[in-house]
């Protein structure tokens, strides 16, 4: 059974710029947020297109992690992008883990859908905090570039 975690951190940059960043320049996180994002490699597909698969190496809570993410859905009208975890460290904890980013006026809504592998697995609240950190870094970058 899927569970949902939502966070809506504030943004000062335009929703269109924020959306375009995650659609076309998501990989730039390794440049603008090197403390957390170590590497990214496109395994298949094309940036900004549904079906693009990337291998990410990142650090969360002081732990190095690996994840393979696929762009599941892009909705230009609603300015929303959904990414789904296909493989990696998260899949050991969650049978399903996907997140949708939907920037609006003054906020960036992150919706994390997940299904735990067992009742002993905690909710992915650390990823809610991580989404807020990512939002702050991207927003500041977009305001200065």
CSV table of N, CA, C and O in Angstrom, one decimal, residues 26-130:
chain,number,residue,atom,x,y,z
A,26,UNK,N,18.5,18.9,-14.3
A,26,UNK,CA,18.5,18.2,-13.0
A,26,UNK,C,20.0,17.7,-12.7
A,26,UNK,O,20.4,17.8,-11.5
A,27,UNK,N,20.7,17.3,-13.7
A,27,UNK,CA,22.1,16.8,-13.5
A,27,UNK,C,23.0,17.8,-12.9
A,27,UNK,O,24.1,17.5,-12.4
A,28,UNK,N,22.7,19.1,-13.1
A,28,UNK,CA,23.5,20.2,-12.6
A,28,UNK,C,23.6,20.2,-11.1
A,28,UNK,O,24.4,21.0,-10.5
A,29,UNK,N,22.8,19.4,-10.4
A,29,UNK,CA,22.9,19.4,-8.9
A,29,UNK,C,24.3,19.0,-8.5
A,29,UNK,O,24.7,19.4,-7.4
A,30,UNK,N,25.0,18.2,-9.3
A,30,UNK,CA,26.4,17.8,-8.9
A,30,UNK,C,27.3,19.0,-8.9
A,30,UNK,O,28.3,19.0,-8.1
A,31,UNK,N,27.0,20.0,-9.7
A,31,UNK,CA,27.8,21.2,-9.7
A,31,UNK,C,27.4,22.2,-8.6
A,31,UNK,O,28.2,22.8,-8.0
A,32,UNK,N,26.0,22.4,-8.5
A,32,UNK,CA,25.6,23.4,-7.5
A,32,UNK,C,25.4,22.9,-6.1
A,32,UNK,O,25.2,23.7,-5.2
A,33,UNK,N,25.4,21.6,-5.9
A,33,UNK,CA,25.2,21.0,-4.6
A,33,UNK,C,26.1,19.9,-4.4
A,33,UNK,O,25.7,18.7,-4.1
A,34,UNK,N,27.5,20.1,-4.5
A,34,UNK,CA,28.5,19.1,-4.5
A,34,UNK,C,28.6,18.4,-3.1
A,34,UNK,O,29.1,17.3,-3.1
A,35,UNK,N,28.1,19.0,-2.1
A,35,UNK,CA,28.2,18.4,-0.8
A,35,UNK,C,27.3,17.1,-0.7
A,35,UNK,O,27.6,16.2,0.0
A,36,UNK,N,26.2,17.1,-1.5
A,36,UNK,CA,25.3,16.0,-1.5
A,36,UNK,C,25.3,15.2,-2.7
A,36,UNK,O,25.0,14.0,-2.7
A,37,UNK,N,25.6,15.8,-3.9
A,37,UNK,CA,25.5,15.1,-5.1
A,37,UNK,C,26.9,14.9,-5.7
A,37,UNK,O,27.6,15.8,-6.0
A,38,UNK,N,27.3,13.6,-5.8
A,38,UNK,CA,28.7,13.3,-6.2
A,38,UNK,C,28.8,13.0,-7.7
A,38,UNK,O,29.8,13.4,-8.3
A,39,UNK,N,27.9,12.3,-8.3
A,39,UNK,CA,28.0,12.0,-9.7
A,39,UNK,C,26.6,11.6,-10.3
A,39,UNK,O,25.7,11.2,-9.5
A,40,UNK,N,26.5,11.8,-11.6
A,40,UNK,CA,25.2,11.4,-12.3
A,40,UNK,C,25.7,11.0,-13.7
A,40,UNK,O,26.6,11.5,-14.3
A,41,UNK,N,25.0,9.9,-14.2
A,41,UNK,CA,25.3,9.4,-15.5
A,41,UNK,C,24.0,9.0,-16.1
A,41,UNK,O,23.2,8.3,-15.5
A,42,UNK,N,23.7,9.5,-17.4
A,42,UNK,CA,22.6,9.1,-18.1
A,42,UNK,C,22.8,7.7,-18.7
A,42,UNK,O,23.8,7.4,-19.4
A,43,UNK,N,21.9,6.7,-18.3
A,43,UNK,CA,22.1,5.4,-18.7
A,43,UNK,C,21.3,5.1,-20.0
A,43,UNK,O,21.7,4.3,-20.8
A,44,UNK,N,20.1,5.8,-20.1
A,44,UNK,CA,19.3,5.7,-21.4
A,44,UNK,C,18.4,6.9,-21.5
A,44,UNK,O,18.1,7.5,-20.5
A,45,UNK,N,18.0,7.1,-22.7
A,45,UNK,CA,17.1,8.2,-23.0
A,45,UNK,C,17.8,9.6,-23.0
A,45,UNK,O,19.0,9.6,-23.2
A,46,UNK,N,17.0,10.6,-22.9
A,46,UNK,CA,17.5,12.0,-23.1
A,46,UNK,C,16.9,12.9,-22.0
A,46,UNK,O,15.8,12.8,-21.6
A,47,UNK,N,17.8,13.8,-21.5
A,47,UNK,CA,17.4,14.7,-20.5
A,47,UNK,C,16.2,15.5,-21.0
A,47,UNK,O,16.1,15.9,-22.2
A,48,UNK,N,15.2,15.6,-20.1
A,48,UNK,CA,14.0,16.4,-20.4
A,48,UNK,C,12.9,15.6,-21.1
A,48,UNK,O,11.9,16.1,-21.5
A,49,UNK,N,13.1,14.2,-21.2
A,49,UNK,CA,12.2,13.4,-21.8
A,49,UNK,C,11.7,12.2,-20.9
A,49,UNK,O,12.5,11.7,-20.1
A,50,UNK,N,10.5,11.8,-21.0
A,50,UNK,CA,10.0,10.7,-20.2
A,50,UNK,C,10.8,9.5,-20.7
A,50,UNK,O,11.1,9.3,-21.8
A,51,UNK,N,11.2,8.6,-19.7
A,51,UNK,CA,12.0,7.4,-20.0
A,51,UNK,C,13.5,7.6,-19.8
A,51,UNK,O,14.2,6.6,-19.8
A,52,UNK,N,13.9,8.8,-19.5
A,52,UNK,CA,15.4,9.1,-19.3
A,52,UNK,C,15.7,8.4,-17.9
A,52,UNK,O,15.0,8.6,-16.9
A,53,UNK,N,16.8,7.6,-18.0
A,53,UNK,CA,17.2,6.9,-16.8
A,53,UNK,C,18.6,7.3,-16.4
A,53,UNK,O,19.5,7.4,-17.2
A,54,UNK,N,18.8,7.7,-15.1
A,54,UNK,CA,20.1,8.2,-14.6
A,54,UNK,C,20.5,7.5,-13.4
A,54,UNK,O,19.7,7.1,-12.6
A,55,UNK,N,21.8,7.3,-13.3
A,55,UNK,CA,22.4,6.7,-12.1
A,55,UNK,C,23.0,7.8,-11.3
A,55,UNK,O,23.9,8.5,-11.8
A,56,UNK,N,22.5,8.0,-10.1
A,56,UNK,CA,23.0,9.0,-9.2
A,56,UNK,C,23.8,8.4,-8.0
A,56,UNK,O,23.4,7.4,-7.5
A,57,UNK,N,24.8,9.1,-7.6
A,57,UNK,CA,25.6,8.9,-6.4
A,57,UNK,C,25.4,10.1,-5.5
A,57,UNK,O,25.7,11.2,-6.0
A,58,UNK,N,24.9,10.0,-4.3
A,58,UNK,CA,24.6,11.1,-3.5
A,58,UNK,C,24.9,10.8,-2.0
A,58,UNK,O,25.1,9.6,-1.7
A,59,UNK,N,24.9,11.8,-1.2
A,59,UNK,CA,25.1,11.6,0.3
A,59,UNK,C,23.9,12.2,1.0
A,59,UNK,O,23.5,13.3,0.7
A,60,UNK,N,23.3,11.4,1.9
A,60,UNK,CA,22.2,11.9,2.7
A,60,UNK,C,22.4,11.4,4.1
A,60,UNK,O,22.7,10.2,4.3
A,61,UNK,N,22.3,12.3,5.0
A,61,UNK,CA,22.5,11.9,6.4
A,61,UNK,C,23.9,11.4,6.7
A,61,UNK,O,24.1,10.5,7.6
A,62,UNK,N,24.8,11.8,5.9
A,62,UNK,CA,26.2,11.4,6.0
A,62,UNK,C,26.5,10.0,5.4
A,62,UNK,O,27.6,9.5,5.6
A,63,UNK,N,25.5,9.4,4.7
A,63,UNK,CA,25.7,8.1,4.2
A,63,UNK,C,25.7,8.2,2.6
A,63,UNK,O,24.8,8.8,2.1
A,64,UNK,N,26.7,7.6,2.0
A,64,UNK,CA,26.8,7.5,0.5
A,64,UNK,C,25.7,6.6,0.0
A,64,UNK,O,25.6,5.4,0.5
A,65,UNK,N,25.0,7.0,-1.0
A,65,UNK,CA,23.9,6.2,-1.5
A,65,UNK,C,24.0,6.2,-3.1
A,65,UNK,O,24.6,7.1,-3.7
A,66,UNK,N,23.4,5.2,-3.7
A,66,UNK,CA,23.3,5.1,-5.1
A,66,UNK,C,21.8,4.8,-5.5
A,66,UNK,O,21.1,4.1,-4.7
A,67,UNK,N,21.4,5.4,-6.6
A,67,UNK,CA,20.0,5.2,-7.0
A,67,UNK,C,19.9,5.4,-8.5
A,67,UNK,O,20.6,6.2,-9.1
A,68,UNK,N,19.1,4.5,-9.1
A,68,UNK,CA,18.8,4.7,-10.5
A,68,UNK,C,17.4,5.2,-10.6
A,68,UNK,O,16.5,4.6,-10.1
A,69,UNK,N,17.3,6.4,-11.2
A,69,UNK,CA,16.0,7.1,-11.4
A,69,UNK,C,15.6,7.2,-12.8
A,69,UNK,O,16.4,7.5,-13.7
A,70,UNK,N,14.3,7.0,-13.0
A,70,UNK,CA,13.7,7.1,-14.4
A,70,UNK,C,12.7,8.3,-14.3
A,70,UNK,O,11.9,8.4,-13.4
A,71,UNK,N,12.7,9.1,-15.4
A,71,UNK,CA,11.7,10.1,-15.5
A,71,UNK,C,10.4,9.4,-15.9
A,71,UNK,O,10.3,8.9,-17.0
A,72,UNK,N,9.4,9.4,-15.1
A,72,UNK,CA,8.2,8.7,-15.3
A,72,UNK,C,7.2,9.5,-16.0
A,72,UNK,O,6.4,9.0,-16.9
A,73,UNK,N,7.0,10.8,-15.7
A,73,UNK,CA,6.0,11.6,-16.3
A,73,UNK,C,6.5,13.1,-16.3
A,73,UNK,O,7.1,13.5,-15.3
A,74,UNK,N,6.1,13.7,-17.3
A,74,UNK,CA,6.3,15.2,-17.4
A,74,UNK,C,5.0,15.8,-17.9
A,74,UNK,O,4.4,15.4,-18.9
A,75,UNK,N,4.5,16.8,-17.1
A,75,UNK,CA,3.3,17.5,-17.5
A,75,UNK,C,3.6,19.0,-17.5
A,75,UNK,O,3.6,19.7,-16.5
A,76,UNK,N,3.8,19.5,-18.7
A,76,UNK,CA,4.1,20.9,-18.9
A,76,UNK,C,3.0,21.8,-18.5
A,76,UNK,O,3.3,22.9,-17.9
A,77,UNK,N,1.8,21.4,-18.7
A,77,UNK,CA,0.6,22.2,-18.3
A,77,UNK,C,0.6,22.5,-16.8
A,77,UNK,O,0.3,23.6,-16.3
A,78,UNK,N,0.8,21.4,-16.0
A,78,UNK,CA,0.8,21.5,-14.6
A,78,UNK,C,2.2,21.8,-14.0
A,78,UNK,O,2.3,21.9,-12.8
A,79,UNK,N,3.2,21.8,-14.8
A,79,UNK,CA,4.6,22.0,-14.4
A,79,UNK,C,4.9,21.0,-13.3
A,79,UNK,O,5.4,21.3,-12.2
A,80,UNK,N,4.7,19.7,-13.7
A,80,UNK,CA,5.1,18.6,-12.7
A,80,UNK,C,5.9,17.6,-13.4
A,80,UNK,O,5.7,17.3,-14.6
A,81,UNK,N,6.9,17.0,-12.7
A,81,UNK,CA,7.8,16.0,-13.2
A,81,UNK,C,7.8,14.9,-12.1
A,81,UNK,O,8.0,15.2,-10.9
A,82,UNK,N,7.7,13.6,-12.5
A,82,UNK,CA,7.7,12.5,-11.6
A,82,UNK,C,8.9,11.6,-11.9
A,82,UNK,O,9.1,11.3,-13.1
A,83,UNK,N,9.7,11.3,-10.9
A,83,UNK,CA,10.8,10.4,-11.0
A,83,UNK,C,10.6,9.2,-10.2
A,83,UNK,O,10.0,9.3,-9.1
A,84,UNK,N,11.0,8.0,-10.7
A,84,UNK,CA,10.8,6.8,-10.0
A,84,UNK,C,12.1,6.0,-9.8
A,84,UNK,O,12.9,5.9,-10.7
A,85,UNK,N,12.3,5.5,-8.6
A,85,UNK,CA,13.5,4.7,-8.3
A,85,UNK,C,13.4,3.3,-8.9
A,85,UNK,O,12.4,2.7,-8.7
A,86,UNK,N,14.3,2.9,-9.7
A,86,UNK,CA,14.3,1.6,-10.3
A,86,UNK,C,15.2,0.6,-9.6
A,86,UNK,O,14.9,-0.6,-9.5
A,87,UNK,N,16.3,1.1,-9.1
A,87,UNK,CA,17.3,0.3,-8.5
A,87,UNK,C,18.1,1.1,-7.5
A,87,UNK,O,18.1,2.4,-7.5
A,88,UNK,N,18.9,0.5,-6.6
A,88,UNK,CA,19.8,1.2,-5.7
A,88,UNK,C,19.5,0.9,-4.3
A,88,UNK,O,18.7,0.1,-3.9
A,89,UNK,N,20.1,1.7,-3.4
A,89,UNK,CA,20.0,1.5,-2.0
A,89,UNK,C,18.6,1.7,-1.4
A,89,UNK,O,18.2,1.0,-0.5
A,90,UNK,N,17.8,2.6,-2.0
A,90,UNK,CA,16.5,2.9,-1.5
A,90,UNK,C,15.5,1.7,-1.7
A,90,UNK,O,14.6,1.5,-0.9
A,91,UNK,N,15.8,0.9,-2.8
A,91,UNK,CA,14.9,-0.2,-3.1
A,91,UNK,C,15.0,-1.3,-2.1
A,91,UNK,O,14.2,-2.1,-1.9
A,92,UNK,N,16.1,-1.3,-1.3
A,92,UNK,CA,16.2,-2.3,-0.2
A,92,UNK,C,15.2,-1.9,0.9
A,92,UNK,O,14.8,-2.8,1.7
A,93,UNK,N,14.8,-0.7,1.0
A,93,UNK,CA,13.9,-0.2,2.1
A,93,UNK,C,12.5,0.0,1.6
A,93,UNK,O,11.5,-0.2,2.3
A,94,UNK,N,12.4,0.4,0.3
A,94,UNK,CA,11.0,0.7,-0.2
A,94,UNK,C,10.8,-0.1,-1.5
A,94,UNK,O,11.6,0.0,-2.5
A,95,UNK,N,9.7,-0.8,-1.6
A,95,UNK,CA,9.4,-1.5,-2.8
A,95,UNK,C,9.1,-0.5,-3.9
A,95,UNK,O,9.4,-0.8,-5.1
A,96,UNK,N,8.5,0.6,-3.6
A,96,UNK,CA,8.2,1.7,-4.5
A,96,UNK,C,8.7,2.9,-3.9
A,96,UNK,O,8.4,3.2,-2.7
A,97,UNK,N,9.4,3.8,-4.6
A,97,UNK,CA,9.8,5.1,-4.2
A,97,UNK,C,9.8,6.0,-5.4
A,97,UNK,O,10.5,5.8,-6.4
A,98,UNK,N,8.9,7.0,-5.4
A,98,UNK,CA,8.9,7.9,-6.5
A,98,UNK,C,8.5,9.3,-5.9
A,98,UNK,O,7.9,9.4,-4.9
A,99,UNK,N,8.9,10.3,-6.6
A,99,UNK,CA,8.6,11.7,-6.2
A,99,UNK,C,8.2,12.6,-7.3
A,99,UNK,O,8.7,12.4,-8.5
A,100,UNK,N,7.4,13.5,-7.0
A,100,UNK,CA,6.9,14.4,-8.0
A,100,UNK,C,7.2,15.8,-7.5
A,100,UNK,O,7.0,16.2,-6.4
A,101,UNK,N,7.8,16.7,-8.4
A,101,UNK,CA,8.1,18.0,-8.1
A,101,UNK,C,7.1,18.9,-8.9
A,101,UNK,O,7.0,18.8,-10.1
A,102,UNK,N,6.4,19.8,-8.2
A,102,UNK,CA,5.4,20.7,-8.8
A,102,UNK,C,5.6,22.1,-8.3
A,102,UNK,O,5.1,22.4,-7.2
A,103,UNK,N,6.4,22.9,-9.0
A,103,UNK,CA,6.5,24.3,-8.5
A,103,UNK,C,5.3,25.1,-8.8
A,103,UNK,O,4.7,25.0,-9.9
A,104,UNK,N,5.0,26.0,-7.9
A,104,UNK,CA,3.9,26.9,-8.0
A,104,UNK,C,4.3,28.3,-7.6
A,104,UNK,O,5.5,28.5,-7.4
A,105,UNK,N,3.4,29.2,-7.5
A,105,UNK,CA,3.8,30.6,-7.1
A,105,UNK,C,4.2,30.6,-5.6
A,105,UNK,O,3.3,30.3,-4.7
A,106,UNK,N,5.5,30.8,-5.4
A,106,UNK,CA,6.0,30.9,-4.0
A,106,UNK,C,6.3,29.6,-3.3
A,106,UNK,O,6.8,29.6,-2.2
A,107,UNK,N,6.0,28.4,-3.9
A,107,UNK,CA,6.3,27.1,-3.3
A,107,UNK,C,6.7,26.1,-4.3
A,107,UNK,O,6.4,26.2,-5.5
A,108,UNK,N,7.5,25.1,-3.9
A,108,UNK,CA,7.8,23.9,-4.7
A,108,UNK,C,7.2,22.7,-3.9
A,108,UNK,O,7.7,22.4,-2.8
A,109,UNK,N,6.2,22.1,-4.5
A,109,UNK,CA,5.6,21.0,-3.8
A,109,UNK,C,6.3,19.7,-4.2
A,109,UNK,O,6.5,19.4,-5.4
A,110,UNK,N,6.8,18.9,-3.2
A,110,UNK,CA,7.4,17.6,-3.4
A,110,UNK,C,6.4,16.6,-2.9
A,110,UNK,O,6.0,16.7,-1.7
A,111,UNK,N,6.0,15.6,-3.7
A,111,UNK,CA,5.1,14.6,-3.2
A,111,UNK,C,5.9,13.3,-3.4
A,111,UNK,O,6.3,12.9,-4.5
A,112,UNK,N,6.2,12.6,-2.3
A,112,UNK,CA,7.0,11.4,-2.2
A,112,UNK,C,6.0,10.3,-2.0
A,112,UNK,O,5.3,10.2,-0.9
A,113,UNK,N,5.9,9.3,-2.9
A,113,UNK,CA,5.1,8.1,-2.8
A,113,UNK,C,6.0,7.0,-2.5
A,113,UNK,O,7.0,6.8,-3.2
A,114,UNK,N,5.6,6.1,-1.6
A,114,UNK,CA,6.5,5.0,-1.2
A,114,UNK,C,5.7,3.9,-0.7
A,114,UNK,O,4.6,4.0,-0.2
A,115,UNK,N,6.3,2.7,-0.7
A,115,UNK,CA,5.8,1.5,-0.1
A,115,UNK,C,6.9,0.8,0.6
A,115,UNK,O,7.9,0.4,-0.1
A,116,UNK,N,6.8,0.7,1.9
A,116,UNK,CA,7.9,0.1,2.7
A,116,UNK,C,8.0,-1.4,2.4
A,116,UNK,O,7.0,-2.1,2.1
A,117,UNK,N,9.3,-2.0,2.5
A,117,UNK,CA,9.5,-3.4,2.3
A,117,UNK,C,9.0,-4.2,3.5
A,117,UNK,O,8.7,-5.4,3.5
A,118,UNK,N,8.9,-3.5,4.7
A,118,UNK,CA,8.4,-4.1,5.9
A,118,UNK,C,8.0,-3.0,6.9
A,118,UNK,O,8.3,-1.9,6.7
A,119,UNK,N,7.2,-3.4,7.9
A,119,UNK,CA,6.7,-2.5,8.9
A,119,UNK,C,7.9,-1.9,9.7
A,119,UNK,O,7.7,-0.9,10.4
A,120,UNK,N,9.0,-2.5,9.7
A,120,UNK,CA,10.2,-2.0,10.5
A,120,UNK,C,10.9,-0.9,9.8
A,120,UNK,O,11.6,-0.1,10.5
A,121,UNK,N,10.6,-0.7,8.5
A,121,UNK,CA,11.2,0.4,7.8
A,121,UNK,C,10.5,1.7,8.2
A,121,UNK,O,9.3,1.8,8.1
A,122,UNK,N,11.3,2.8,8.5
A,122,UNK,CA,10.7,4.1,8.8
A,122,UNK,C,10.2,4.8,7.6
A,122,UNK,O,10.7,4.5,6.5
A,123,UNK,N,9.3,5.7,7.8
A,123,UNK,CA,8.9,6.6,6.6
A,123,UNK,C,10.1,7.4,6.2
A,123,UNK,O,11.1,7.6,7.0
A,124,UNK,N,10.2,7.7,4.9
A,124,UNK,CA,11.4,8.4,4.4
A,124,UNK,C,11.4,9.9,4.7
A,124,UNK,O,11.7,10.7,3.8
A,125,UNK,N,11.2,10.2,6.0
A,125,UNK,CA,11.2,11.6,6.4
A,125,UNK,C,12.5,12.4,6.0
A,125,UNK,O,12.5,13.6,5.7
A,126,UNK,N,13.6,11.6,6.1
A,126,UNK,CA,14.9,12.3,5.7
A,126,UNK,C,14.9,12.8,4.3
A,126,UNK,O,15.5,13.8,4.0
A,127,UNK,N,14.1,12.1,3.4
A,127,UNK,CA,14.0,12.6,2.0
A,127,UNK,C,13.1,13.9,1.9
A,127,UNK,O,13.3,14.7,1.0
A,128,UNK,N,12.2,14.0,2.9
A,128,UNK,CA,11.4,15.3,2.9
A,128,UNK,C,12.3,16.4,3.3
A,128,UNK,O,12.3,17.5,2.6
A,129,UNK,N,13.2,16.2,4.3
A,129,UNK,CA,14.2,17.2,4.6
A,129,UNK,C,15.2,17.5,3.5
A,129,UNK,O,15.5,18.6,3.2
A,130,UNK,N,15.6,16.4,2.8
A,130,UNK,CA,16.5,16.5,1.7
A,130,UNK,C,15.9,17.3,0.6
A,130,UNK,O,16.5,18.2,-0.1
